N, CA, C and O atoms as a DFTB+ gen file, in Angstrom:
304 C
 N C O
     1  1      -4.203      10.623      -1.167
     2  2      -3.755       9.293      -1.599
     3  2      -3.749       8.319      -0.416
     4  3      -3.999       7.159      -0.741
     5  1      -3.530       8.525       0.824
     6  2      -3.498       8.047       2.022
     7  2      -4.767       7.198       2.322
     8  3      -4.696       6.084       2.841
     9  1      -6.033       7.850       1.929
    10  2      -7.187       7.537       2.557
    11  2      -7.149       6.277       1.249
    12  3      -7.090       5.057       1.398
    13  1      -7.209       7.133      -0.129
    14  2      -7.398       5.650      -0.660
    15  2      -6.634       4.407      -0.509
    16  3      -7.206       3.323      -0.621
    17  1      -5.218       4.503      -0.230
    18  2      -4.476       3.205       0.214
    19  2      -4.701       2.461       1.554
    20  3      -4.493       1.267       1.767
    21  1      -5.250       3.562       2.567
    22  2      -6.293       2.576       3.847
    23  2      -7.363       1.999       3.125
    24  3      -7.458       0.833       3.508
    25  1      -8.226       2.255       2.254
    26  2      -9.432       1.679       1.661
    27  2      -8.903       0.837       1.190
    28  3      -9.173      -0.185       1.822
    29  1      -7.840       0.519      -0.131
    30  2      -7.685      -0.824      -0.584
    31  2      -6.975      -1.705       0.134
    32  3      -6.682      -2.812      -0.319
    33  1      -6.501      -1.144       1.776
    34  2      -5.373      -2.294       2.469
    35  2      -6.727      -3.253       3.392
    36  3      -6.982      -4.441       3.585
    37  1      -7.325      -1.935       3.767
    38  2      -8.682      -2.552       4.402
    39  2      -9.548      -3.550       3.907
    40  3      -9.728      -4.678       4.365
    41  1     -10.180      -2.900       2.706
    42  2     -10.580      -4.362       1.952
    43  2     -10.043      -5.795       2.043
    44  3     -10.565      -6.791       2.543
    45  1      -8.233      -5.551       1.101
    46  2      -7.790      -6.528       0.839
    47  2      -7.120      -7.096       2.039
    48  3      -6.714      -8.251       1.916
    49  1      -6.933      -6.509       3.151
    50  2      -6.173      -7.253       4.295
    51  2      -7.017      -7.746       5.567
    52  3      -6.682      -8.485       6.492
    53  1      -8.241      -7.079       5.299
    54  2      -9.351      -7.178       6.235
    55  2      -8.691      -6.459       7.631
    56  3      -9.126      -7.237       8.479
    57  1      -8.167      -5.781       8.129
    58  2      -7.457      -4.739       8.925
    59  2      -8.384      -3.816       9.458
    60  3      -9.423      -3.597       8.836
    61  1      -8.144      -3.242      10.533
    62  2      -9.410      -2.495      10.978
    63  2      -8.638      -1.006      10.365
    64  3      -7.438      -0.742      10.291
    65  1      -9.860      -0.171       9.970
    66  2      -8.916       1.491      10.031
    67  2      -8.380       1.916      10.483
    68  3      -7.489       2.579       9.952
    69  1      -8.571       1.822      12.019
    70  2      -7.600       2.019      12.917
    71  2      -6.301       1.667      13.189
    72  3      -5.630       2.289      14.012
    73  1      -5.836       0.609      12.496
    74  2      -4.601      -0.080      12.591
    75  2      -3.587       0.597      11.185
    76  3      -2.362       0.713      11.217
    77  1      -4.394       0.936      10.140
    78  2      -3.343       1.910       9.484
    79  2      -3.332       3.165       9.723
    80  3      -4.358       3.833       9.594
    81  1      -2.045       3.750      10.152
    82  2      -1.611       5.032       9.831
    83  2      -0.799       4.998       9.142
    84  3      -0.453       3.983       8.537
    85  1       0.103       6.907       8.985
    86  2       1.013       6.539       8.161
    87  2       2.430       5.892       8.448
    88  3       3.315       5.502       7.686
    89  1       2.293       5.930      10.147
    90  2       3.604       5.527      10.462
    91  2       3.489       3.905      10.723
    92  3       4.324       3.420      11.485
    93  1       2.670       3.188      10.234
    94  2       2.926       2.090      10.423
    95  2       3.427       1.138      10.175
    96  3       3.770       1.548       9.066
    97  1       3.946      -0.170      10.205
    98  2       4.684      -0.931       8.959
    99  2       4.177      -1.805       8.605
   100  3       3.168      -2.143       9.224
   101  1       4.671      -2.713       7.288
   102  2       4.177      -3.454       7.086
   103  2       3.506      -4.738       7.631
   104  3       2.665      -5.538       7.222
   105  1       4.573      -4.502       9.203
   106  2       4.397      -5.915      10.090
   107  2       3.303      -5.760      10.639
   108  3       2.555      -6.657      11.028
   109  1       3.088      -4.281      10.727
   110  2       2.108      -3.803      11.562
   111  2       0.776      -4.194      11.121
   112  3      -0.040      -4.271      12.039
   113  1       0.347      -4.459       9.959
   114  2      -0.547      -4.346       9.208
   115  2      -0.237      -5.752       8.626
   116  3      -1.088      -6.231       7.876
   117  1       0.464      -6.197       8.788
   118  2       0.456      -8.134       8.565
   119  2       0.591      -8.297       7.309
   120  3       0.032      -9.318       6.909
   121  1       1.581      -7.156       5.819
   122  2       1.334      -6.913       4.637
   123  2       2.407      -7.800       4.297
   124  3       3.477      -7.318       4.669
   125  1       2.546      -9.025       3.675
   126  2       3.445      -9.903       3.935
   127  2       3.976      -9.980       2.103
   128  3       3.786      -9.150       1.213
   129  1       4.378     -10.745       2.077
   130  2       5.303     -10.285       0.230
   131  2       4.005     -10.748      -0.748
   132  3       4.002     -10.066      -1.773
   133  1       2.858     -11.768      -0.699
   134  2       2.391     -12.577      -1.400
   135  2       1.275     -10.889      -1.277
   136  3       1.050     -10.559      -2.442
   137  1       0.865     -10.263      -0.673
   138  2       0.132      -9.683      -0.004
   139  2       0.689      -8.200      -0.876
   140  3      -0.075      -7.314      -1.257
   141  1       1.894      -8.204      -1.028
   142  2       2.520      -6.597      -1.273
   143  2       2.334      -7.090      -2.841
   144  3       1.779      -6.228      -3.522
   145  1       2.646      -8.172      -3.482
   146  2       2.782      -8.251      -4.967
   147  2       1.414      -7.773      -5.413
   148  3       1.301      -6.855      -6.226
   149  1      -0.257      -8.779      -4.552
   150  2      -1.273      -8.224      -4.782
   151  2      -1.888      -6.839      -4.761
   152  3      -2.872      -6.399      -5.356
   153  1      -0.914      -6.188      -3.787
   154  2      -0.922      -4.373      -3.622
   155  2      -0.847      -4.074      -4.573
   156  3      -1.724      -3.303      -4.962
   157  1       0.223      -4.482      -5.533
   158  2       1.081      -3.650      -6.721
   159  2      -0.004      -3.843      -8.150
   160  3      -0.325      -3.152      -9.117
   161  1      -0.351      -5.335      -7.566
   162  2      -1.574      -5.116      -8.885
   163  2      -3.157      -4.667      -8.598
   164  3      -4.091      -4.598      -9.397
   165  1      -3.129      -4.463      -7.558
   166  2      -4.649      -3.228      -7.328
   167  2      -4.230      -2.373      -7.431
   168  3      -5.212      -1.642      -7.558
   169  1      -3.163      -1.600      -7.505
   170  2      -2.824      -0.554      -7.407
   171  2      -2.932       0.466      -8.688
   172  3      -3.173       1.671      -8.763
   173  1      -2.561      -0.860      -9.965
   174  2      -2.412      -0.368     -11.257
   175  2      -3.608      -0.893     -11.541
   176  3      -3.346      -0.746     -12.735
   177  1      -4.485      -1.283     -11.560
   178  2      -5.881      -2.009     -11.872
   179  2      -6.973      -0.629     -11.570
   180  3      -7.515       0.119     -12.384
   181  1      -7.025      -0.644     -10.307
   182  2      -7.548       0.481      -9.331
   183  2      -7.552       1.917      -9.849
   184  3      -8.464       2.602     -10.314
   185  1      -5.581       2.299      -9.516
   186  2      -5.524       3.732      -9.246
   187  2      -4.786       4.078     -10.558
   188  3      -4.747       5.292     -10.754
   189  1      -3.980       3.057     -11.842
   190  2      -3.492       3.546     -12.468
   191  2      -2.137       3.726     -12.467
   192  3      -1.552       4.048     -13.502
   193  1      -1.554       3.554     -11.402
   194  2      -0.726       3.958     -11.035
   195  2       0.576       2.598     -10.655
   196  3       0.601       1.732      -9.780
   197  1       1.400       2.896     -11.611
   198  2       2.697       1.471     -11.851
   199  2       3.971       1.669     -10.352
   200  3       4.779       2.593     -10.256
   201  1       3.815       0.635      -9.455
   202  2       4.573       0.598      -7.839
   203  2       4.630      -0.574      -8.122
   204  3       3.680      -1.353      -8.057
   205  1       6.060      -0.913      -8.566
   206  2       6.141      -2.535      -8.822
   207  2       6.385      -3.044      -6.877
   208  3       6.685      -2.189      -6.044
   209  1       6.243      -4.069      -6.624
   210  2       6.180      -5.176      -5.957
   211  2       7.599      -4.676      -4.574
   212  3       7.470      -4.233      -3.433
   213  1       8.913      -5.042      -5.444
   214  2      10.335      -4.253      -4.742
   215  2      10.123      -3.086      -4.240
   216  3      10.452      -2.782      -3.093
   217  1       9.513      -2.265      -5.108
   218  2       9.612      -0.737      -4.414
   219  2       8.787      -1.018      -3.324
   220  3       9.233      -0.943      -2.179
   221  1       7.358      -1.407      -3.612
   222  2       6.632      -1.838      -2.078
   223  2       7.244      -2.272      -0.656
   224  3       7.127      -1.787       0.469
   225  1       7.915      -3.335      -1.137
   226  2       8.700      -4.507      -0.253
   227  2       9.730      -3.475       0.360
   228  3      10.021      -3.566       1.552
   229  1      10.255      -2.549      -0.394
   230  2      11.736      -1.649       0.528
   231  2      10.578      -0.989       1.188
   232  3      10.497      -1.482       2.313
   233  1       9.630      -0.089       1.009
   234  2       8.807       1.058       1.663
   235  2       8.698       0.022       3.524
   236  3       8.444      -1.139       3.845
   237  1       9.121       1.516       4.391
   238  2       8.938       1.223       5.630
   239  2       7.461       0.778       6.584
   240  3       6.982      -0.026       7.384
   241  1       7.243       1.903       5.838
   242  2       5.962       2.247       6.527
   243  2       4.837       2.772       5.456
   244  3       4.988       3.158       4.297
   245  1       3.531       2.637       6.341
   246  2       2.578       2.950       5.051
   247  2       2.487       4.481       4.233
   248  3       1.885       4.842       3.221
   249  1       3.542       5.291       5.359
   250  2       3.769       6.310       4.688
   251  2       4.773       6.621       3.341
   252  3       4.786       7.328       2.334
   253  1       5.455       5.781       3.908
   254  2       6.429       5.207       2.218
   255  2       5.894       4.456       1.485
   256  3       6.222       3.933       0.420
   257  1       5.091       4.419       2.065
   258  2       4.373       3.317      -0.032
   259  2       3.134       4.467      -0.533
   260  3       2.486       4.338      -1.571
   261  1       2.949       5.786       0.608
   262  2       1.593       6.844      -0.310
   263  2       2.955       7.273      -0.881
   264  3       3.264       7.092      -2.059
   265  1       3.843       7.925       0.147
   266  2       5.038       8.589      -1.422
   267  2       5.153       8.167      -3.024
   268  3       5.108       8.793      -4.083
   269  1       5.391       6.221      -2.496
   270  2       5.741       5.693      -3.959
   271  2       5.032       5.950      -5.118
   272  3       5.397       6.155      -6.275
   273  1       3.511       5.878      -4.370
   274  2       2.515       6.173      -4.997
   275  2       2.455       7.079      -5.992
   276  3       2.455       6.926      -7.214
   277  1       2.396       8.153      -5.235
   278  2       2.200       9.874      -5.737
   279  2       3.030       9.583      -6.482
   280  3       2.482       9.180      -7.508
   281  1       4.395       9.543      -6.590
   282  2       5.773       9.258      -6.702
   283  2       5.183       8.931      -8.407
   284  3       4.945       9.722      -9.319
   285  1       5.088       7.488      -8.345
   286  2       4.076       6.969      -9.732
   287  2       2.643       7.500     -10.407
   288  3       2.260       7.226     -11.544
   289  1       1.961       8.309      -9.447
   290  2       1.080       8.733     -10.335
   291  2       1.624      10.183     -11.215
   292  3       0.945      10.788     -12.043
   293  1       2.972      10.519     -10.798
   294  2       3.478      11.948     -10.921
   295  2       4.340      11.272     -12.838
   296  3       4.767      11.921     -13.793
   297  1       4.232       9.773     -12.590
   298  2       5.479       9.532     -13.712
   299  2       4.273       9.038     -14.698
   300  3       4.662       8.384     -15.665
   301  1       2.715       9.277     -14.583
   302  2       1.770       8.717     -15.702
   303  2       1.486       9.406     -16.433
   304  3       0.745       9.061     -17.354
């Protein structure tokens, strides 16, 4: 799930690969609220998978938003 959430941050944030891991944060990666709402709807567009906007916005790091993820693809 990791690799695909670097692929859609990459696309949509224009970010190099290198700049996401999982310990990174949102600041890190410049994922700003207008930016996390658009996450939430590639996310369900994309992967299927329902991570409203808030849950994004609390997640620390990009490793807390693959949890949320899984997290939601586990509740489809």
């Amino acid at each position: 799930m990791f690799e695909k959430l670097k692929e859609i941050l990459v696309n949509k944030l224009k970010v190099t690969p290198e700049q996401i891991t999982l310990e990174a944060t949102r600041e890190d990666i410049e994922l700003d609220s207008l930016a996390v709402v658009e996450l939430s709807l590639v996310l369900e567009n994309e992967l299927g998978v329902s991570v409203s906007d808030d849950e994004l916005l609390e997640a620390e790091t990009v490793g807390d938003m693959v949890a949320l993820i899984e997290q939601g693809s586990a509740r489809v």
